[in-house]
Amino acid sequence: MRAEFLGKDPESTEGDSPTLFATDRTDRVTYIAQGWKVTDPQVLADVGPVPEHETLIEIPEDVLKLYVRRYQQKEGDN
């Protein structure tokens, strides 16, 4: 599997994150998000148990707009 860079949060100055990538999986469409690890106890309580092999990340709405832009481009190609 490969990851294609879609963009990063233009407001971020720490480590060029959050960032969004698209994968080239052939069995399904997936994305990889790099963001801030959620450590807030209240948020973790609200969400509930997270499996050991998973984590919660927080990413800004502007980064999610990168997904929307890519999705709209793909729809326009069809």
N, CA, C and O atoms as a printed pandas DataFrame, in Angstrom:
     atom_number atom_name residue_name chain_id  residue_number  x_coord  y_coord  z_coord
0              1         N          MET        A               1    0.851   -1.169    0.000
1              2        CA          MET        A               1    0.000    0.000    0.000
2              3         C          MET        A               1    0.899    1.234    0.000
3              4         O          MET        A               1    1.931    1.270    0.670
4              5         N          ARG        A               2    0.488    2.235   -0.758
5              6        CA          ARG        A               2    1.195    3.515   -0.821
6              7         C          ARG        A               2    0.270    4.614   -0.318
7              8         O          ARG        A               2   -0.950    4.455   -0.305
8              9         N          ALA        A               3    0.860    5.727    0.094
9             10        CA          ALA        A               3    0.093    6.870    0.588
10            11         C          ALA        A               3    0.402    8.095   -0.258
11            12         O          ALA        A               3    1.563    8.438   -0.481
12            13         N          GLU        A               4   -0.659    8.751   -0.725
13            14        CA          GLU        A               4   -0.530    9.971   -1.528
14            15         C          GLU        A               4   -0.862   11.177   -0.655
15            16         O          GLU        A               4   -1.949   11.247   -0.082
16            17         N          PHE        A               5    0.061   12.120   -0.553
17            18        CA          PHE        A               5   -0.144   13.335    0.226
18            19         C          PHE        A               5   -1.250   14.168   -0.405
19            20         O          PHE        A               5   -1.190   14.484   -1.594
20            21         N          LEU        A               6   -2.263   14.527    0.387
21            22        CA          LEU        A               6   -3.339   15.386   -0.105
22            23         C          LEU        A               6   -3.188   16.822    0.377
23            24         O          LEU        A               6   -3.601   17.757   -0.309
24            25         N          GLY        A               7   -2.599   16.997    1.548
25            26        CA          GLY        A               7   -2.397   18.342    2.063
26            27         C          GLY        A               7   -2.306   18.344    3.573
27            28         O          GLY        A               7   -2.534   17.334    4.239
28            29         N          LYS        A               8   -1.963   19.518    4.093
29            30        CA          LYS        A               8   -1.839   19.659    5.542
30            31         C          LYS        A               8   -2.549   20.922    5.987
31            32         O          LYS        A               8   -2.893   21.781    5.175
32            33         N          ASP        A               9   -2.762   21.019    7.285
33            34        CA          ASP        A               9   -3.399   22.186    7.873
34            35         C          ASP        A               9   -2.500   23.404    7.669
35            36         O          ASP        A               9   -1.380   23.423    8.179
36            37         N          PRO        A              10   -2.956   24.414    6.943
37            38        CA          PRO        A              10   -2.113   25.582    6.697
38            39         C          PRO        A              10   -1.836   26.396    7.960
39            40         O          PRO        A              10   -0.903   27.198    7.989
40            41         N          GLU        A              11   -2.631   26.197    8.985
41            42        CA          GLU        A              11   -2.453   26.935   10.230
42            43         C          GLU        A              11   -1.455   26.266   11.168
43            44         O          GLU        A              11   -1.035   26.880   12.149
44            45         N          SER        A              12   -1.070   25.033   10.893
45            46        CA          SER        A              12   -0.206   24.289   11.797
46            47         C          SER        A              12    1.248   24.686   11.606
47            48         O          SER        A              12    1.738   24.811   10.484
48            49         N          THR        A              13    1.916   24.879   12.716
49            50        CA          THR        A              13    3.338   25.199   12.662
50            51         C          THR        A              13    4.175   24.132   13.346
51            52         O          THR        A              13    5.402   24.154   13.251
52            53         N          GLU        A              14    3.535   23.209   14.027
53            54        CA          GLU        A              14    4.260   22.189   14.782
54            55         C          GLU        A              14    4.296   20.879   14.007
55            56         O          GLU        A              14    3.288   20.175   13.935
56            57         N          GLY        A              15    5.436   20.546   13.432
57            58        CA          GLY        A              15    5.603   19.264   12.758
58            59         C          GLY        A              15    4.804   19.092   11.480
59            60         O          GLY        A              15    4.621   17.969   11.012
60            61         N          ASP        A              16    4.321   20.200   10.903
61            62        CA          ASP        A              16    3.550   20.133    9.654
62            63         C          ASP        A              16    2.377   19.166    9.749
63            64         O          ASP        A              16    2.099   18.431    8.802
64            65         N          SER        A              17    1.711   19.163   10.853
65            66        CA          SER        A              17    0.578   18.281   11.087
66            67         C          SER        A              17   -0.579   19.146   11.533
67            68         O          SER        A              17   -0.332   20.234   12.053
68            69         N          PRO        A              18   -1.765   18.758   11.373
69            70        CA          PRO        A              18   -2.364   17.555   10.822
70            71         C          PRO        A              18   -2.263   17.484    9.296
71            72         O          PRO        A              18   -2.217   18.498    8.599
72            73         N          THR        A              19   -2.233   16.255    8.817
73            74        CA          THR        A              19   -2.052   15.974    7.396
74            75         C          THR        A              19   -3.007   14.872    6.973
75            76         O          THR        A              19   -3.364   14.006    7.772
76            77         N          LEU        A              20   -3.418   14.911    5.709
77            78        CA          LEU        A              20   -4.300   13.884    5.170
78            79         C          LEU        A              20   -3.650   13.233    3.957
79            80         O          LEU        A              20   -3.091   13.910    3.094
80            81         N          PHE        A              21   -3.733   11.906    3.908
81            82        CA          PHE        A              21   -3.196   11.111    2.800
82            83         C          PHE        A              21   -4.294   10.203    2.255
83            84         O          PHE        A              21   -5.204    9.816    2.989
84            85         N          ALA        A              22   -4.214    9.867    0.988
85            86        CA          ALA        A              22   -5.080    8.857    0.377
86            87         C          ALA        A              22   -4.232    7.627    0.111
87            88         O          ALA        A              22   -3.053    7.744   -0.227
88            89         N          THR        A              23   -4.818    6.458    0.259
89            90        CA          THR        A              23   -4.079    5.233   -0.049
90            91         C          THR        A              23   -4.449    4.739   -1.437
91            92         O          THR        A              23   -5.418    5.197   -2.044
92            93         N          ASP        A              24   -3.658    3.798   -1.924
93            94        CA          ASP        A              24   -3.944    3.215   -3.239
94            95         C          ASP        A              24   -4.488    1.792   -3.122
95            96         O          ASP        A              24   -4.340    0.988   -4.042
96            97         N          ARG        A              25   -5.116    1.487   -1.991
97            98        CA          ARG        A              25   -5.693    0.146   -1.817
98            99         C          ARG        A              25   -6.645   -0.158   -2.972
99           100         O          ARG        A              25   -7.339    0.732   -3.464
100          101         N          THR        A              26   -6.672   -1.389   -3.391
101          102        CA          THR        A              26   -7.564   -1.770   -4.489
102          103         C          THR        A              26   -8.853   -2.408   -3.990
103          104         O          THR        A              26   -9.823   -2.500   -4.742
104          105         N          ASP        A              27   -8.881   -2.851   -2.737
105          106        CA          ASP        A              27  -10.084   -3.508   -2.221
106          107         C          ASP        A              27  -11.097   -2.536   -1.634
107          108         O          ASP        A              27  -12.270   -2.882   -1.492
108          109         N          ARG        A              28  -10.656   -1.303   -1.286
109          110        CA          ARG        A              28  -11.559   -0.270   -0.776
110          111         C          ARG        A              28  -10.812    1.054   -0.737
111          112         O          ARG        A              28   -9.582    1.084   -0.772
112          113         N          VAL        A              29  -11.559    2.143   -0.665
113          114        CA          VAL        A              29  -10.966    3.474   -0.613
114          115         C          VAL        A              29  -10.708    3.818    0.851
115          116         O          VAL        A              29  -11.621    3.778    1.675
116          117         N          THR        A              30   -9.453    4.159    1.172
117          118        CA          THR        A              30   -9.118    4.520    2.545
118          119         C          THR        A              30   -8.229    5.756    2.572
119          120         O          THR        A              30   -7.582    6.106    1.585
120          121         N          TYR        A              31   -8.217    6.397    3.723
121          122        CA          TYR        A              31   -7.409    7.590    3.952
122          123         C          TYR        A              31   -6.621    7.407    5.237
123          124         O          TYR        A              31   -7.024    6.652    6.123
124          125         N          ILE        A              32   -5.498    8.100    5.332
125          126        CA          ILE        A              32   -4.691    8.106    6.544
126          127         C          ILE        A              32   -4.629    9.547    7.025
127          128         O          ILE        A              32   -4.271   10.453    6.271
128          129         N          ALA        A              33   -4.980    9.744    8.276
129          130        CA          ALA        A              33   -4.936   11.077    8.868
130          131         C          ALA        A              33   -3.849   11.122    9.928
131          132         O          ALA        A              33   -3.766   10.249   10.792
132          133         N          GLN        A              34   -3.030   12.138    9.848
133          134        CA          GLN        A              34   -2.029   12.396   10.881
134          135         C          GLN        A              34   -2.519   13.612   11.638
135          136         O          GLN        A              34   -2.765   14.665   11.050
136          137         N          GLY        A              35   -2.660   13.460   12.950
137          138        CA          GLY        A              35   -3.180   14.576   13.728
138          139         C          GLY        A              35   -2.697   14.545   15.155
139          140         O          GLY        A              35   -1.736   13.851   15.488
140          141         N          TRP        A              36   -3.369   15.297   15.991
141          142        CA          TRP        A              36   -3.002   15.380   17.397
142          143         C          TRP        A              36   -3.653   14.240   18.159
143          144         O          TRP        A              36   -4.864   14.038   18.065
144          145         N          LYS        A              37   -2.866   13.503   18.906
145          146        CA          LYS        A              37   -3.390   12.398   19.699
146          147         C          LYS        A              37   -4.316   12.963   20.772
147          148         O          LYS        A              37   -3.957   13.907   21.477
148          149         N          VAL        A              38   -5.502   12.384   20.890
149          150        CA          VAL        A              38   -6.471   12.825   21.887
150          151         C          VAL        A              38   -6.081   12.251   23.246
151          152         O          VAL        A              38   -5.979   11.036   23.416
152          153         N          THR        A              39   -5.867   13.136   24.200
153          154        CA          THR        A              39   -5.514   12.714   25.558
154          155         C          THR        A              39   -6.455   13.301   26.607
155          156         O          THR        A              39   -6.345   12.972   27.788
156          157         N          ASP        A              40   -7.373   14.160   26.190
157          158        CA          ASP        A              40   -8.296   14.805   27.122
158          159         C          ASP        A              40   -9.167   13.750   27.801
159          160         O          ASP        A              40   -9.887   13.028   27.112
160          161         N          PRO        A              41   -9.126   13.639   29.122
161          162        CA          PRO        A              41   -9.877   12.605   29.828
162          163         C          PRO        A              41  -11.385   12.651   29.561
163          164         O          PRO        A              41  -12.028   11.604   29.478
164          165         N          GLN        A              42  -11.945   13.838   29.427
165          166        CA          GLN        A              42  -13.389   13.942   29.182
166          167         C          GLN        A              42  -13.752   13.402   27.802
167          168         O          GLN        A              42  -14.745   12.691   27.653
168          169         N          VAL        A              43  -12.957   13.737   26.805
169          170        CA          VAL        A              43  -13.205   13.222   25.455
170          171         C          VAL        A              43  -13.082   11.703   25.443
171          172         O          VAL        A              43  -13.927   11.013   24.871
172          173         N          LEU        A              44  -12.036   11.183   26.070
173          174        CA          LEU        A              44  -11.844    9.732   26.117
174          175         C          LEU        A              44  -13.021    9.044   26.813
175          176         O          LEU        A              44  -13.440    7.961   26.403
176          177         N          ALA        A              45  -13.551    9.671   27.865
177          178        CA          ALA        A              45  -14.716    9.114   28.551
178          179         C          ALA        A              45  -15.946    9.174   27.658
179          180         O          ALA        A              45  -16.741    8.235   27.637
180          181         N          ASP        A              46  -16.111   10.266   26.922
181          182        CA          ASP        A              46  -17.257   10.413   26.016
182          183         C          ASP        A              46  -17.234    9.355   24.917
183          184         O          ASP        A              46  -18.275    8.803   24.559
184          185         N          VAL        A              47  -16.070    9.078   24.394
185          186        CA          VAL        A              47  -15.926    8.124   23.294
186          187         C          VAL        A              47  -16.067    6.685   23.788
187          188         O          VAL        A              47  -16.689    5.854   23.127
188          189         N          GLY        A              48  -15.496    6.402   24.937
189          190        CA          GLY        A              48  -15.543    5.038   25.470
190          191         C          GLY        A              48  -14.302    4.254   25.090
191          192         O          GLY        A              48  -13.335    4.822   24.583
192          193         N          PRO        A              49  -14.325    2.954   25.332
193          194        CA          PRO        A              49  -13.146    2.123   25.113
194          195         C          PRO        A              49  -12.651    2.165   23.659
195          196         O          PRO        A              49  -13.437    2.083   22.715
196          197         N          VAL        A              50  -11.349    2.292   23.510
197          198        CA          VAL        A              50  -10.703    2.263   22.197
198          199         C          VAL        A              50   -9.805    1.032   22.178
199          200         O          VAL        A              50   -8.967    0.870   23.066
200          201         N          PRO        A              51   -9.964    0.163   21.184
201          202        CA          PRO        A              51   -9.119   -1.035   21.123
202          203         C          PRO        A              51   -7.633   -0.694   21.167
203          204         O          PRO        A              51   -7.221    0.370   20.704
204          205         N          GLU        A              52   -6.846   -1.580   21.711
205          206        CA          GLU        A              52   -5.411   -1.372   21.890
206          207         C          GLU        A              52   -4.703   -1.046   20.571
207          208         O          GLU        A              52   -3.726   -0.297   20.567
208          209         N          HIS        A              53   -5.179   -1.592   19.463
209          210        CA          HIS        A              53   -4.511   -1.369   18.171
210          211         C          HIS        A              53   -4.999   -0.097   17.463
211          212         O          HIS        A              53   -4.632    0.143   16.313
212          213         N          GLU        A              54   -5.815    0.712   18.132
213          214        CA          GLU        A              54   -6.338    1.949   17.554
214          215         C          GLU        A              54   -6.009    3.125   18.460
215          216         O          GLU        A              54   -5.631    2.944   19.617
216          217         N          THR        A              55   -6.156    4.338   17.921
217          218        CA          THR        A              55   -6.007    5.546   18.720
218          219         C          THR        A              55   -6.984    6.587   18.180
219          220         O          THR        A              55   -7.478    6.454   17.060
220          221         N          LEU        A              56   -7.255    7.600   18.954
221          222        CA          LEU        A              56   -8.095    8.709   18.516
222          223         C          LEU        A              56   -7.191    9.871   18.150
223          224         O          LEU        A              56   -6.229   10.166   18.858
224          225         N          ILE        A              57   -7.503   10.529   17.041
225          226        CA          ILE        A              57   -6.757   11.720   16.654
226          227         C          ILE        A              57   -7.737   12.847   16.398
227          228         O          ILE        A              57   -8.888   12.617   16.028
228          229         N          GLU        A              58   -7.275   14.048   16.595
229          230        CA          GLU        A              58   -8.066   15.240   16.336
230          231         C          GLU        A              58   -7.466   15.953   15.145
231          232         O          GLU        A              58   -6.260   16.194   15.097
232          233         N          ILE        A              59   -8.319   16.296   14.169
233          234        CA          ILE        A              59   -7.846   17.042   13.000
234          235         C          ILE        A              59   -8.821   18.188   12.718
235          236         O          ILE        A              59  -10.022   18.046   12.946
236          237         N          PRO        A              60   -8.321   19.311   12.229
237          238        CA          PRO        A              60   -9.178   20.457   11.958
238          239         C          PRO        A              60  -10.075   20.235   10.741
239          240         O          PRO        A              60   -9.767   19.438    9.855
240          241         N          GLU        A              61  -11.168   20.947   10.726
241          242        CA          GLU        A              61  -12.110   20.861    9.615
242          243         C          GLU        A              61  -11.437   21.197    8.278
243          244         O          GLU        A              61  -11.767   20.598    7.255
244          245         N          ASP        A              62  -10.505   22.141    8.280
245          246        CA          ASP        A              62   -9.825   22.508    7.027
246          247         C          ASP        A              62   -9.107   21.319    6.401
247          248         O          ASP        A              62   -9.009   21.228    5.177
248          249         N          VAL        A              63   -8.604   20.404    7.233
249          250        CA          VAL        A              63   -7.942   19.215    6.700
250          251         C          VAL        A              63   -8.984   18.281    6.072
251          252         O          VAL        A              63   -8.721   17.664    5.040
252          253         N          LEU        A              64  -10.151   18.176    6.686
253          254        CA          LEU        A              64  -11.213   17.340    6.106
254          255         C          LEU        A              64  -11.700   17.903    4.772
255          256         O          LEU        A              64  -12.173   17.149    3.921
256          257         N          LYS        A              65  -11.593   19.188    4.585
257          258        CA          LYS        A              65  -11.973   19.795    3.312
258          259         C          LYS        A              65  -11.088   19.277    2.173
259          260         O          LYS        A              65  -11.509   19.264    1.016
260          261         N          LEU        A              66   -9.870   18.852    2.499
261          262        CA          LEU        A              66   -8.990   18.256    1.489
262          263         C          LEU        A              66   -9.607   16.983    0.938
263          264         O          LEU        A              66   -9.496   16.699   -0.255
264          265         N          TYR        A              67  -10.267   16.203    1.818
265          266        CA          TYR        A              67  -10.972   14.998    1.382
266          267         C          TYR        A              67  -12.115   15.377    0.450
267          268         O          TYR        A              67  -12.281   14.781   -0.614
268          269         N          VAL        A              68  -12.889   16.358    0.849
269          270        CA          VAL        A              68  -14.028   16.786    0.033
270          271         C          VAL        A              68  -13.557   17.223   -1.346
271          272         O          VAL        A              68  -14.168   16.872   -2.355
272          273         N          ARG        A              69  -12.473   17.987   -1.389
273          274        CA          ARG        A              69  -11.934   18.453   -2.672
274          275         C          ARG        A              69  -11.545   17.270   -3.557
275          276         O          ARG        A              69  -11.852   17.258   -4.749
276          277         N          ARG        A              70  -10.871   16.279   -2.979
277          278        CA          ARG        A              70  -10.455   15.108   -3.756
278          279         C          ARG        A              70  -11.676   14.318   -4.231
279          280         O          ARG        A              70  -11.720   13.872   -5.378
280          281         N          TYR        A              71  -12.649   14.149   -3.366
281          282        CA          TYR        A              71  -13.873   13.411   -3.708
282          283         C          TYR        A              71  -14.604   14.108   -4.860
283          284         O          TYR        A              71  -15.058   13.452   -5.797
284          285         N          GLN        A              72  -14.715   15.414   -4.787
285          286        CA          GLN        A              72  -15.398   16.154   -5.841
286          287         C          GLN        A              72  -14.639   16.054   -7.160
287          288         O          GLN        A              72  -15.261   15.967   -8.219
288          289         N          GLN        A              73  -13.316   16.064   -7.118
289          290        CA          GLN        A              73  -12.524   15.914   -8.334
290          291         C          GLN        A              73  -12.750   14.557   -8.958
291          292         O          GLN        A              73  -12.901   14.456  -10.175
292          293         N          LYS        A              74  -12.776   13.494   -8.137
293          294        CA          LYS        A              74  -12.998   12.137   -8.655
294          295         C          LYS        A              74  -14.391   12.007   -9.246
295          296         O          LYS        A              74  -14.564   11.359  -10.278
296          297         N          GLU        A              75  -15.394   12.617   -8.606
297          298        CA          GLU        A              75  -16.760   12.565   -9.120
298          299         C          GLU        A              75  -16.847   13.297  -10.452
299          300         O          GLU        A              75  -17.590   12.877  -11.339
300          301         N          GLY        A              76  -16.098   14.384  -10.603
301          302        CA          GLY        A              76  -16.089   15.134  -11.844
302          303         C          GLY        A              76  -15.431   14.383  -12.984
303          304         O          GLY        A              76  -15.720   14.636  -14.153
304          305         N          ASP        A              77  -14.532   13.443  -12.636
305          306        CA          ASP        A              77  -13.848   12.649  -13.657
306          307         C          ASP        A              77  -14.761   11.562  -14.231
307          308         O          ASP        A              77  -14.501   11.037  -15.314
308          309         N          ASN        A              78  -15.830   11.228  -13.500
309          310        CA          ASN        A              78  -16.732   10.136  -13.944
310          311         C          ASN        A              78  -17.793   10.622  -14.886
311          312         O          ASN        A              78  -18.620    9.833  -15.343
